[in-house]
């Protein structure tokens, strides 16, 4: 069985502003995690977090940009576990921006939580992504 996380967030800012917070490494670090992201298809980058060794996480998320449609869609791989060579979670993150009369609807999907081994990661990350969306909301409203 494969599970998927999906959240929607609504912002009063236009897609171009929200897009900056998804693709500018410094802005991304303010609400998500430190990173070396570049909005270039094929770019390999990492997010850094606090390791949780008892849960099988070394604190690094290994990613690669898979698709970019400026101001509309960003897709990257998301691999994590105890090592880059043998990730326990091999998944995909998709950000989709939809322009509205009042701003932007940001749809977040995290796909690829396969089998029982990723069930705990799915539970923890589902709650975590909801909190992260709230942090993004705060950052955009401070800008």
PDB file of C-alpha atoms in Angstrom:
ATOM      1  CA  UNK A   1       0.000   0.000   0.000  1.00  0.00           C
ATOM      2  CA  UNK A   2       1.219   3.494  -0.842  1.00  0.00           C
ATOM      3  CA  UNK A   3       0.201   6.580   1.114  1.00  0.00           C
ATOM      4  CA  UNK A   4       0.201  10.214   0.057  1.00  0.00           C
ATOM      5  CA  UNK A   5       0.167  13.483   1.983  1.00  0.00           C
ATOM      6  CA  UNK A   6      -1.897  16.318   0.539  1.00  0.00           C
ATOM      7  CA  UNK A   7      -2.523  19.799   1.936  1.00  0.00           C
ATOM      8  CA  UNK A   8      -3.880  23.038   0.481  1.00  0.00           C
ATOM      9  CA  UNK A   9      -2.945  26.495   1.653  1.00  0.00           C
ATOM     10  CA  UNK A  10      -4.501  29.801   0.583  1.00  0.00           C
ATOM     11  CA  UNK A  11      -2.456  32.992   0.367  1.00  0.00           C
ATOM     12  CA  UNK A  12      -3.481  36.557  -0.442  1.00  0.00           C
ATOM     13  CA  UNK A  13      -0.223  37.050  -2.367  1.00  0.00           C
ATOM     14  CA  UNK A  14       0.012  36.362  -6.126  1.00  0.00           C
ATOM     15  CA  UNK A  15       1.713  33.166  -7.371  1.00  0.00           C
ATOM     16  CA  UNK A  16       4.932  35.041  -8.207  1.00  0.00           C
ATOM     17  CA  UNK A  17       5.439  35.948  -4.552  1.00  0.00           C
ATOM     18  CA  UNK A  18       4.616  32.461  -3.261  1.00  0.00           C
ATOM     19  CA  UNK A  19       6.912  31.004  -5.937  1.00  0.00           C
ATOM     20  CA  UNK A  20       9.840  33.024  -4.568  1.00  0.00           C
ATOM     21  CA  UNK A  21       9.351  31.395  -1.170  1.00  0.00           C
ATOM     22  CA  UNK A  22       9.441  27.950  -2.789  1.00  0.00           C
ATOM     23  CA  UNK A  23      12.464  28.529  -5.033  1.00  0.00           C
ATOM     24  CA  UNK A  24      14.748  31.062  -3.331  1.00  0.00           C
ATOM     25  CA  UNK A  25      17.133  29.097  -1.105  1.00  0.00           C
ATOM     26  CA  UNK A  26      17.347  31.809   1.572  1.00  0.00           C
ATOM     27  CA  UNK A  27      13.577  32.314   1.761  1.00  0.00           C
ATOM     28  CA  UNK A  28      13.007  28.538   1.731  1.00  0.00           C
ATOM     29  CA  UNK A  29      15.341  28.172   4.718  1.00  0.00           C
ATOM     30  CA  UNK A  30      13.242  30.682   6.688  1.00  0.00           C
ATOM     31  CA  UNK A  31      10.162  28.460   6.758  1.00  0.00           C
ATOM     32  CA  UNK A  32      11.322  24.954   5.817  1.00  0.00           C
ATOM     33  CA  UNK A  33      14.954  23.955   6.409  1.00  0.00           C
ATOM     34  CA  UNK A  34      18.519  25.010   5.555  1.00  0.00           C
ATOM     35  CA  UNK A  35      19.249  23.927   1.987  1.00  0.00           C
ATOM     36  CA  UNK A  36      21.323  24.375  -1.139  1.00  0.00           C
ATOM     37  CA  UNK A  37      18.351  24.471  -3.512  1.00  0.00           C
ATOM     38  CA  UNK A  38      18.582  25.965  -7.006  1.00  0.00           C
ATOM     39  CA  UNK A  39      15.542  26.119  -9.317  1.00  0.00           C
ATOM     40  CA  UNK A  40      17.210  24.142 -12.102  1.00  0.00           C
ATOM     41  CA  UNK A  41      15.889  20.804 -13.392  1.00  0.00           C
ATOM     42  CA  UNK A  42      18.451  18.135 -12.522  1.00  0.00           C
ATOM     43  CA  UNK A  43      19.986  20.099  -9.633  1.00  0.00           C
ATOM     44  CA  UNK A  44      20.753  17.837  -6.676  1.00  0.00           C
ATOM     45  CA  UNK A  45      20.367  19.476  -3.298  1.00  0.00           C
ATOM     46  CA  UNK A  46      19.897  18.712   0.376  1.00  0.00           C
ATOM     47  CA  UNK A  47      17.764  19.868   3.248  1.00  0.00           C
ATOM     48  CA  UNK A  48      19.267  19.674   6.719  1.00  0.00           C
ATOM     49  CA  UNK A  49      17.314  18.825   9.862  1.00  0.00           C
ATOM     50  CA  UNK A  50      17.975  17.504  13.331  1.00  0.00           C
ATOM     51  CA  UNK A  51      18.919  13.792  13.130  1.00  0.00           C
ATOM     52  CA  UNK A  52      16.547  11.299  14.717  1.00  0.00           C
ATOM     53  CA  UNK A  53      18.658   8.140  14.697  1.00  0.00           C
ATOM     54  CA  UNK A  54      16.191   6.051  16.769  1.00  0.00           C
ATOM     55  CA  UNK A  55      13.618   6.737  14.014  1.00  0.00           C
ATOM     56  CA  UNK A  56      16.077   5.888  11.236  1.00  0.00           C
ATOM     57  CA  UNK A  57      16.790   9.460  10.073  1.00  0.00           C
ATOM     58  CA  UNK A  58      20.296  10.935   9.667  1.00  0.00           C
ATOM     59  CA  UNK A  59      19.086  14.544   9.430  1.00  0.00           C
ATOM     60  CA  UNK A  60      19.669  14.887   5.673  1.00  0.00           C
ATOM     61  CA  UNK A  61      17.068  14.890   2.925  1.00  0.00           C
ATOM     62  CA  UNK A  62      18.551  14.189  -0.489  1.00  0.00           C
ATOM     63  CA  UNK A  63      16.644  15.777  -3.358  1.00  0.00           C
ATOM     64  CA  UNK A  64      16.749  16.429  -7.076  1.00  0.00           C
ATOM     65  CA  UNK A  65      14.677  18.967  -9.006  1.00  0.00           C
ATOM     66  CA  UNK A  66      12.509  16.981 -11.435  1.00  0.00           C
ATOM     67  CA  UNK A  67      10.155  19.582 -12.942  1.00  0.00           C
ATOM     68  CA  UNK A  68       9.705  23.339 -12.971  1.00  0.00           C
ATOM     69  CA  UNK A  69       6.911  25.387 -14.496  1.00  0.00           C
ATOM     70  CA  UNK A  70       7.643  28.898 -13.197  1.00  0.00           C
ATOM     71  CA  UNK A  71       4.959  30.278 -10.875  1.00  0.00           C
ATOM     72  CA  UNK A  72       2.870  27.109 -11.377  1.00  0.00           C
ATOM     73  CA  UNK A  73       4.587  23.851 -10.416  1.00  0.00           C
ATOM     74  CA  UNK A  74       7.708  22.568  -8.664  1.00  0.00           C
ATOM     75  CA  UNK A  75       8.533  18.861  -8.318  1.00  0.00           C
ATOM     76  CA  UNK A  76      11.524  17.271  -6.596  1.00  0.00           C
ATOM     77  CA  UNK A  77      12.541  13.893  -5.270  1.00  0.00           C
ATOM     78  CA  UNK A  78      12.765  13.492  -1.480  1.00  0.00           C
ATOM     79  CA  UNK A  79      14.962  10.713  -0.091  1.00  0.00           C
ATOM     80  CA  UNK A  80      15.737  10.209   3.555  1.00  0.00           C
ATOM     81  CA  UNK A  81      16.798   7.626   6.079  1.00  0.00           C
ATOM     82  CA  UNK A  82      20.071   6.632   7.686  1.00  0.00           C
ATOM     83  CA  UNK A  83      22.141   7.209   4.540  1.00  0.00           C
ATOM     84  CA  UNK A  84      22.066   8.632   1.040  1.00  0.00           C
ATOM     85  CA  UNK A  85      22.992   5.251  -0.397  1.00  0.00           C
ATOM     86  CA  UNK A  86      20.156   3.360   1.251  1.00  0.00           C
ATOM     87  CA  UNK A  87      17.179   5.682   1.891  1.00  0.00           C
ATOM     88  CA  UNK A  88      14.204   4.225   3.698  1.00  0.00           C
ATOM     89  CA  UNK A  89      11.949   6.870   2.137  1.00  0.00           C
ATOM     90  CA  UNK A  90      12.161   7.415  -1.619  1.00  0.00           C
ATOM     91  CA  UNK A  91       9.398   9.862  -2.439  1.00  0.00           C
ATOM     92  CA  UNK A  92       8.348  12.911  -4.460  1.00  0.00           C
ATOM     93  CA  UNK A  93       7.232  16.392  -3.378  1.00  0.00           C
ATOM     94  CA  UNK A  94       4.925  18.401  -5.659  1.00  0.00           C
ATOM     95  CA  UNK A  95       4.006  22.061  -5.165  1.00  0.00           C
ATOM     96  CA  UNK A  96       1.236  23.388  -7.441  1.00  0.00           C
ATOM     97  CA  UNK A  97       0.243  27.061  -7.476  1.00  0.00           C
ATOM     98  CA  UNK A  98      -3.166  28.146  -8.736  1.00  0.00           C
ATOM     99  CA  UNK A  99      -3.885  31.834  -9.298  1.00  0.00           C
ATOM    100  CA  UNK A 100      -7.200  33.074  -7.890  1.00  0.00           C
ATOM    101  CA  UNK A 101      -8.886  36.476  -7.811  1.00  0.00           C
ATOM    102  CA  UNK A 102      -7.838  36.724  -4.155  1.00  0.00           C
ATOM    103  CA  UNK A 103      -4.257  35.421  -4.436  1.00  0.00           C
ATOM    104  CA  UNK A 104      -2.922  31.874  -4.653  1.00  0.00           C
ATOM    105  CA  UNK A 105      -3.976  28.354  -3.728  1.00  0.00           C
ATOM    106  CA  UNK A 106      -0.886  26.285  -3.005  1.00  0.00           C
ATOM    107  CA  UNK A 107      -1.427  22.525  -3.215  1.00  0.00           C
ATOM    108  CA  UNK A 108       1.205  20.347  -1.583  1.00  0.00           C
ATOM    109  CA  UNK A 109       1.574  16.627  -2.315  1.00  0.00           C
ATOM    110  CA  UNK A 110       4.138  14.228  -0.905  1.00  0.00           C
ATOM    111  CA  UNK A 111       3.900  10.854  -2.629  1.00  0.00           C
ATOM    112  CA  UNK A 112       5.675   7.547  -2.189  1.00  0.00           C
ATOM    113  CA  UNK A 113       5.143   6.350   1.380  1.00  0.00           C
ATOM    114  CA  UNK A 114       5.307   2.649   0.499  1.00  0.00           C
ATOM    115  CA  UNK A 115       4.606  -0.243   2.804  1.00  0.00           C
ATOM    116  CA  UNK A 116       4.685  -0.570   6.538  1.00  0.00           C
ATOM    117  CA  UNK A 117       8.298   0.673   6.790  1.00  0.00           C
ATOM    118  CA  UNK A 118       7.174   4.201   5.818  1.00  0.00           C
ATOM    119  CA  UNK A 119       3.985   4.298   7.891  1.00  0.00           C
ATOM    120  CA  UNK A 120       5.565   6.099  10.872  1.00  0.00           C
ATOM    121  CA  UNK A 121       7.272   8.601   8.531  1.00  0.00           C
ATOM    122  CA  UNK A 122       3.906   9.217   6.869  1.00  0.00           C
ATOM    123  CA  UNK A 123       2.175   9.915  10.216  1.00  0.00           C
ATOM    124  CA  UNK A 124       4.935  12.234  11.470  1.00  0.00           C
ATOM    125  CA  UNK A 125       5.392  14.073   8.169  1.00  0.00           C
ATOM    126  CA  UNK A 126       1.674  14.555   7.536  1.00  0.00           C
ATOM    127  CA  UNK A 127       1.412  16.558  10.762  1.00  0.00           C
ATOM    128  CA  UNK A 128       4.750  18.231  10.095  1.00  0.00           C
ATOM    129  CA  UNK A 129       3.793  19.461   6.633  1.00  0.00           C
ATOM    130  CA  UNK A 130       0.614  21.053   8.026  1.00  0.00           C
ATOM    131  CA  UNK A 131       2.753  22.976  10.554  1.00  0.00           C
ATOM    132  CA  UNK A 132       5.250  23.934   7.863  1.00  0.00           C
ATOM    133  CA  UNK A 133       2.423  25.366   5.750  1.00  0.00           C
ATOM    134  CA  UNK A 134       1.491  27.594   8.683  1.00  0.00           C
ATOM    135  CA  UNK A 135       5.111  28.770   8.954  1.00  0.00           C
ATOM    136  CA  UNK A 136       5.078  29.674   5.256  1.00  0.00           C
ATOM    137  CA  UNK A 137       1.840  31.593   5.807  1.00  0.00           C
ATOM    138  CA  UNK A 138       3.494  33.580   8.623  1.00  0.00           C
ATOM    139  CA  UNK A 139       6.591  34.318   6.518  1.00  0.00           C
ATOM    140  CA  UNK A 140       4.537  35.548   3.576  1.00  0.00           C
ATOM    141  CA  UNK A 141       2.497  37.811   5.840  1.00  0.00           C
ATOM    142  CA  UNK A 142       5.656  39.300   7.358  1.00  0.00           C
ATOM    143  CA  UNK A 143       7.112  40.129   3.928  1.00  0.00           C
TER     144      UNK A 143
END
